Amino acid sequence: MSESIVVELRLIEQTFRLNTTEDKREELERAAELLNQKFHDMRRNAPRVEHNKLVIMVALQMAQEVFSLNKSLQEYAHCEHLLQTILEDVEQIVE
């Protein structure tokens, strides 16, 4: 297991010191970049919205994306299971 390290990140116009591990550092930094990009995109589209409301809107948008991806993965897993069943049926018929 990797040793814990502290990473300083600028997130949504604030600096945070977060604990992570060296093997998770790059992933955390990419997540921070994505969060900042979504915040700045939303800020461009809604320049007069209060900061806190904008943060909540970004969090909601990202949560919706996670739910959508999870749904897609579940559908993929279901299709994979169906294909496996079909393959097993075909193998039984061929034998």
XYZ file of N, CA, C and O in Angstrom:
380
model
N 0.845 -1.185 0.000
C 0.000 0.000 0.000
C 0.888 1.244 0.000
O 1.888 1.308 0.697
N 0.514 2.209 -0.767
C 1.301 3.435 -0.885
C 1.187 4.288 0.370
O 0.171 4.295 1.046
N 2.245 5.022 0.604
C 2.284 5.922 1.753
C 1.431 7.154 1.477
O 1.354 7.649 0.358
N 0.813 7.670 2.517
C -0.041 8.847 2.403
C 0.794 10.092 2.129
O 1.858 10.276 2.718
N 0.323 10.920 1.206
C 0.971 12.193 0.896
C -0.076 13.295 0.928
O -1.274 13.023 0.859
N 0.379 14.529 1.026
C -0.518 15.679 1.005
C -0.328 16.383 -0.334
O 0.789 16.658 -0.752
N -1.437 16.655 -1.006
C -1.421 17.344 -2.290
C -2.187 18.649 -2.121
O -3.285 18.662 -1.556
N -1.614 19.722 -2.600
C -2.285 21.020 -2.556
C -2.913 21.285 -3.922
O -2.232 21.268 -4.942
N -4.216 21.490 -3.918
C -4.959 21.706 -5.164
C -5.776 22.977 -5.080
O -6.313 23.319 -4.026
N -5.898 23.630 -6.202
C -6.773 24.802 -6.314
C -8.081 24.307 -6.905
O -8.142 23.858 -8.053
N -9.140 24.346 -6.097
C -10.454 23.845 -6.508
C -11.481 24.957 -6.386
O -11.687 25.497 -5.299
N -12.106 25.285 -7.480
C -13.176 26.271 -7.498
C -12.775 27.519 -6.711
O -13.426 27.922 -5.765
N -11.670 28.078 -7.114
C -11.192 29.351 -6.576
C -10.777 29.293 -5.109
O -10.711 30.312 -4.433
N -10.494 28.106 -4.588
C -10.009 27.948 -3.222
C -8.901 26.908 -3.209
O -8.890 26.000 -4.034
N -7.975 27.042 -2.261
C -6.877 26.088 -2.142
C -7.194 25.067 -1.054
O -7.650 25.428 0.032
N -6.966 23.803 -1.383
C -7.207 22.711 -0.447
C -5.955 21.853 -0.340
O -5.258 21.630 -1.329
N -5.702 21.373 0.861
C -4.636 20.394 1.088
C -5.341 19.071 1.380
O -6.055 18.955 2.375
N -5.121 18.103 0.495
C -5.834 16.835 0.593
C -4.863 15.676 0.746
O -3.798 15.651 0.120
N -5.240 14.708 1.555
C -4.452 13.481 1.698
C -4.812 12.518 0.581
O -5.978 12.362 0.232
N -3.799 11.882 0.047
C -3.981 10.850 -0.961
C -2.760 9.952 -0.914
O -1.937 10.056 -0.003
N -2.611 9.081 -1.872
C -1.400 8.272 -2.007
C -0.762 8.617 -3.343
O -1.426 9.159 -4.240
N 0.502 8.302 -3.480
C 1.214 8.643 -4.718
C 0.556 7.988 -5.930
O 0.449 8.608 -6.982
N 0.076 6.759 -5.776
C -0.542 6.084 -6.918
C -1.925 6.654 -7.268
O -2.423 6.429 -8.367
N -2.534 7.408 -6.373
C -3.832 8.040 -6.649
C -3.698 9.534 -6.952
O -4.675 10.193 -7.295
N -2.503 10.063 -6.843
C -2.285 11.507 -7.003
C -2.732 12.015 -8.371
O -3.455 13.002 -8.468
N -2.291 11.360 -9.431
C -2.629 11.815 -10.784
C -4.140 11.792 -11.013
O -4.701 12.721 -11.594
N -4.786 10.760 -10.518
C -6.246 10.660 -10.642
C -6.931 11.815 -9.907
O -7.879 12.412 -10.419
N -6.454 12.138 -8.723
C -7.003 13.251 -7.947
C -6.794 14.577 -8.676
O -7.701 15.404 -8.751
N -5.600 14.755 -9.235
C -5.319 15.995 -9.970
C -6.190 16.115 -11.220
O -6.671 17.201 -11.540
N -6.422 15.006 -11.912
C -7.317 15.031 -13.093
C -8.751 15.338 -12.677
O -9.467 16.071 -13.366
N -9.183 14.792 -11.549
C -10.529 15.079 -11.052
C -10.656 16.559 -10.711
O -11.688 17.182 -11.003
N -9.604 17.124 -10.125
C -9.612 18.555 -9.795
C -9.690 19.402 -11.059
O -10.442 20.382 -11.117
N -8.955 19.016 -12.097
C -9.001 19.741 -13.369
C -10.403 19.690 -13.971
O -10.915 20.692 -14.476
N -11.019 18.514 -13.920
C -12.379 18.360 -14.453
C -13.360 19.236 -13.678
O -14.182 19.941 -14.273
N -13.265 19.215 -12.364
C -14.145 20.026 -11.522
C -13.974 21.509 -11.841
O -14.959 22.231 -12.035
N -12.731 21.959 -11.921
C -12.470 23.370 -12.234
C -12.993 23.746 -13.613
O -13.577 24.814 -13.797
N -12.804 22.870 -14.588
C -13.276 23.157 -15.944
C -14.802 23.271 -15.985
O -15.357 24.191 -16.579
N -15.470 22.347 -15.319
C -16.938 22.391 -15.291
C -17.420 23.654 -14.576
O -18.396 24.269 -15.002
N -16.732 24.033 -13.495
C -17.109 25.243 -12.775
C -16.947 26.470 -13.678
O -17.846 27.304 -13.754
N -15.818 26.572 -14.373
C -15.572 27.733 -15.234
C -16.531 27.759 -16.426
O -16.992 28.835 -16.822
N -16.857 26.596 -16.964
C -17.844 26.530 -18.049
C -19.205 27.029 -17.566
O -19.881 27.806 -18.242
N -19.592 26.560 -16.394
C -20.882 26.973 -15.830
C -20.850 28.466 -15.516
O -21.834 29.165 -15.735
N -19.735 28.965 -15.010
C -19.602 30.393 -14.693
C -19.773 31.231 -15.958
O -20.417 32.268 -15.938
N -19.199 30.773 -17.081
C -19.369 31.484 -18.351
C -20.834 31.521 -18.791
O -21.315 32.512 -19.320
N -21.525 30.411 -18.574
C -22.932 30.321 -18.991
C -23.885 31.028 -18.034
O -25.005 31.370 -18.424
N -23.467 31.202 -16.787
C -24.335 31.830 -15.783
C -23.491 32.784 -14.924
O -23.262 32.539 -13.738
N -23.038 33.880 -15.507
C -22.097 34.760 -14.798
C -22.673 35.459 -13.565
O -21.919 35.909 -12.706
N -23.979 35.545 -13.460
C -24.577 36.280 -12.335
C -25.043 35.381 -11.194
O -25.524 35.883 -10.179
N -24.882 34.084 -11.360
C -25.312 33.152 -10.312
C -24.315 33.210 -9.162
O -23.103 33.275 -9.365
N -24.843 33.177 -7.933
C -23.992 33.210 -6.736
C -23.026 32.027 -6.731
O -23.348 30.937 -7.205
N -21.853 32.257 -6.159
C -20.793 31.245 -6.121
C -21.291 29.917 -5.542
O -21.097 28.851 -6.144
N -21.919 29.958 -4.365
C -22.370 28.724 -3.711
C -23.409 27.982 -4.540
O -23.389 26.751 -4.607
N -24.305 28.705 -5.163
C -25.308 28.066 -6.018
C -24.644 27.428 -7.234
O -25.035 26.343 -7.671
N -23.649 28.097 -7.759
C -22.933 27.574 -8.917
C -22.207 26.273 -8.561
O -22.231 25.312 -9.337
N -21.599 26.236 -7.387
C -20.920 25.027 -6.930
C -21.919 23.872 -6.836
O -21.640 22.751 -7.271
N -23.098 24.142 -6.293
C -24.129 23.101 -6.172
C -24.597 22.655 -7.551
O -24.791 21.457 -7.796
N -24.748 23.585 -8.480
C -25.159 23.231 -9.838
C -24.125 22.330 -10.509
O -24.475 21.365 -11.201
N -22.848 22.633 -10.304
C -21.777 21.803 -10.869
C -21.803 20.412 -10.244
O -21.690 19.404 -10.939
N -21.968 20.350 -8.921
C -22.026 19.057 -8.235
C -23.204 18.231 -8.753
O -23.064 17.023 -8.996
N -24.343 18.866 -8.944
C -25.518 18.160 -9.460
C -25.275 17.663 -10.883
O -25.603 16.512 -11.213
N -24.675 18.491 -11.708
C -24.362 18.086 -13.082
C -23.421 16.876 -13.098
O -23.637 15.916 -13.841
N -22.404 16.919 -12.253
C -21.460 15.806 -12.208
C -22.113 14.541 -11.649
O -21.834 13.430 -12.115
N -23.003 14.681 -10.677
C -23.721 13.525 -10.139
C -24.602 12.903 -11.219
O -24.675 11.671 -11.340
N -25.257 13.734 -12.025
C -26.074 13.219 -13.122
C -25.214 12.444 -14.119
O -25.622 11.398 -14.618
N -24.017 12.934 -14.391
C -23.100 12.240 -15.301
C -22.693 10.884 -14.730
O -22.620 9.895 -15.458
N -22.449 10.837 -13.419
C -22.091 9.573 -12.772
C -23.249 8.583 -12.880
O -23.055 7.414 -13.232
N -24.468 9.034 -12.603
C -25.634 8.152 -12.709
C -25.813 7.649 -14.133
O -26.121 6.475 -14.359
N -25.611 8.513 -15.107
C -25.736 8.128 -16.504
C -24.686 7.075 -16.880
O -24.998 6.077 -17.544
N -23.460 7.282 -16.439
C -22.398 6.308 -16.720
C -22.679 4.978 -16.031
O -22.468 3.915 -16.617
N -23.149 5.040 -14.788
C -23.484 3.801 -14.075
C -24.591 3.037 -14.791
O -24.533 1.813 -14.910
N -25.588 3.762 -15.269
C -26.680 3.124 -16.004
C -26.147 2.461 -17.268
O -26.511 1.326 -17.585
N -25.275 3.147 -17.981
C -24.679 2.581 -19.187
C -23.881 1.320 -18.870
O -23.954 0.328 -19.596
N -23.120 1.356 -17.775
C -22.339 0.183 -17.382
C -23.238 -0.991 -17.005
O -22.950 -2.139 -17.325
N -24.355 -0.701 -16.326
C -25.292 -1.759 -15.961
C -25.918 -2.370 -17.211
O -26.082 -3.586 -17.301
N -26.258 -1.523 -18.181
C -26.822 -2.019 -19.438
C -25.793 -2.869 -20.182
O -26.113 -3.907 -20.743
N -24.548 -2.415 -20.160
C -23.469 -3.170 -20.805
C -23.313 -4.532 -20.135
O -23.195 -5.558 -20.804
N -23.321 -4.551 -18.802
C -23.172 -5.803 -18.061
C -24.326 -6.748 -18.377
O -24.119 -7.956 -18.533
N -25.534 -6.197 -18.508
C -26.700 -7.023 -18.845
C -26.531 -7.624 -20.245
O -26.780 -8.816 -20.452
N -26.092 -6.811 -21.194
C -25.860 -7.292 -22.565
C -24.769 -8.358 -22.580
O -24.883 -9.365 -23.283
N -23.726 -8.125 -21.806
C -22.632 -9.098 -21.726
C -23.146 -10.433 -21.196
O -22.803 -11.504 -21.705
N -24.005 -10.367 -20.189
C -24.591 -11.585 -19.620
C -25.460 -12.293 -20.666
O -25.380 -13.525 -20.807
N -26.272 -11.546 -21.389
C -27.114 -12.152 -22.423
C -26.268 -12.814 -23.508
O -26.578 -13.927 -23.961
N -25.210 -12.142 -23.931
C -24.327 -12.717 -24.948
C -23.651 -13.986 -24.441
O -23.506 -14.961 -25.196
N -23.259 -14.002 -23.186
C -22.646 -15.189 -22.606
C -23.639 -16.347 -22.597
O -23.289 -17.479 -22.929
N -24.884 -16.063 -22.250
C -25.927 -17.085 -22.242
C -26.159 -17.632 -23.647
O -26.268 -18.851 -23.845
N -26.231 -16.743 -24.631
C -26.414 -17.157 -26.025
C -25.246 -18.021 -26.479
O -25.433 -19.065 -27.117
N -24.035 -17.609 -26.153
C -22.844 -18.367 -26.525
C -22.878 -19.760 -25.911
O -22.563 -20.755 -26.582
N -23.278 -19.854 -24.654
C -23.370 -21.159 -23.997
C -24.427 -22.024 -24.676
O -24.205 -23.230 -24.884
N -25.563 -21.420 -25.041
C -26.615 -22.168 -25.739
C -26.109 -22.675 -27.092
O -26.362 -23.829 -27.471
N -25.411 -21.845 -27.829
C -24.875 -22.234 -29.137
C -23.861 -23.368 -28.969
O -23.869 -24.338 -29.735
N -23.004 -23.266 -27.966
C -22.017 -24.318 -27.724
C -22.681 -25.642 -27.395
O -22.232 -26.702 -27.847
N -23.777 -25.611 -26.642
C -24.501 -26.842 -26.309
C -25.140 -27.451 -27.555
O -25.148 -28.671 -27.725
N -25.661 -26.607 -28.434
C -26.300 -27.091 -29.661
C -25.261 -27.713 -30.585
O -25.499 -28.753 -31.195
N -24.095 -27.105 -30.670
C -23.039 -27.574 -31.560
C -22.469 -28.904 -31.076
O -22.097 -29.747 -31.868
N -22.423 -29.124 -29.781
C -21.872 -30.377 -29.231
C -22.752 -31.505 -29.541
O -23.082 -32.315 -30.005
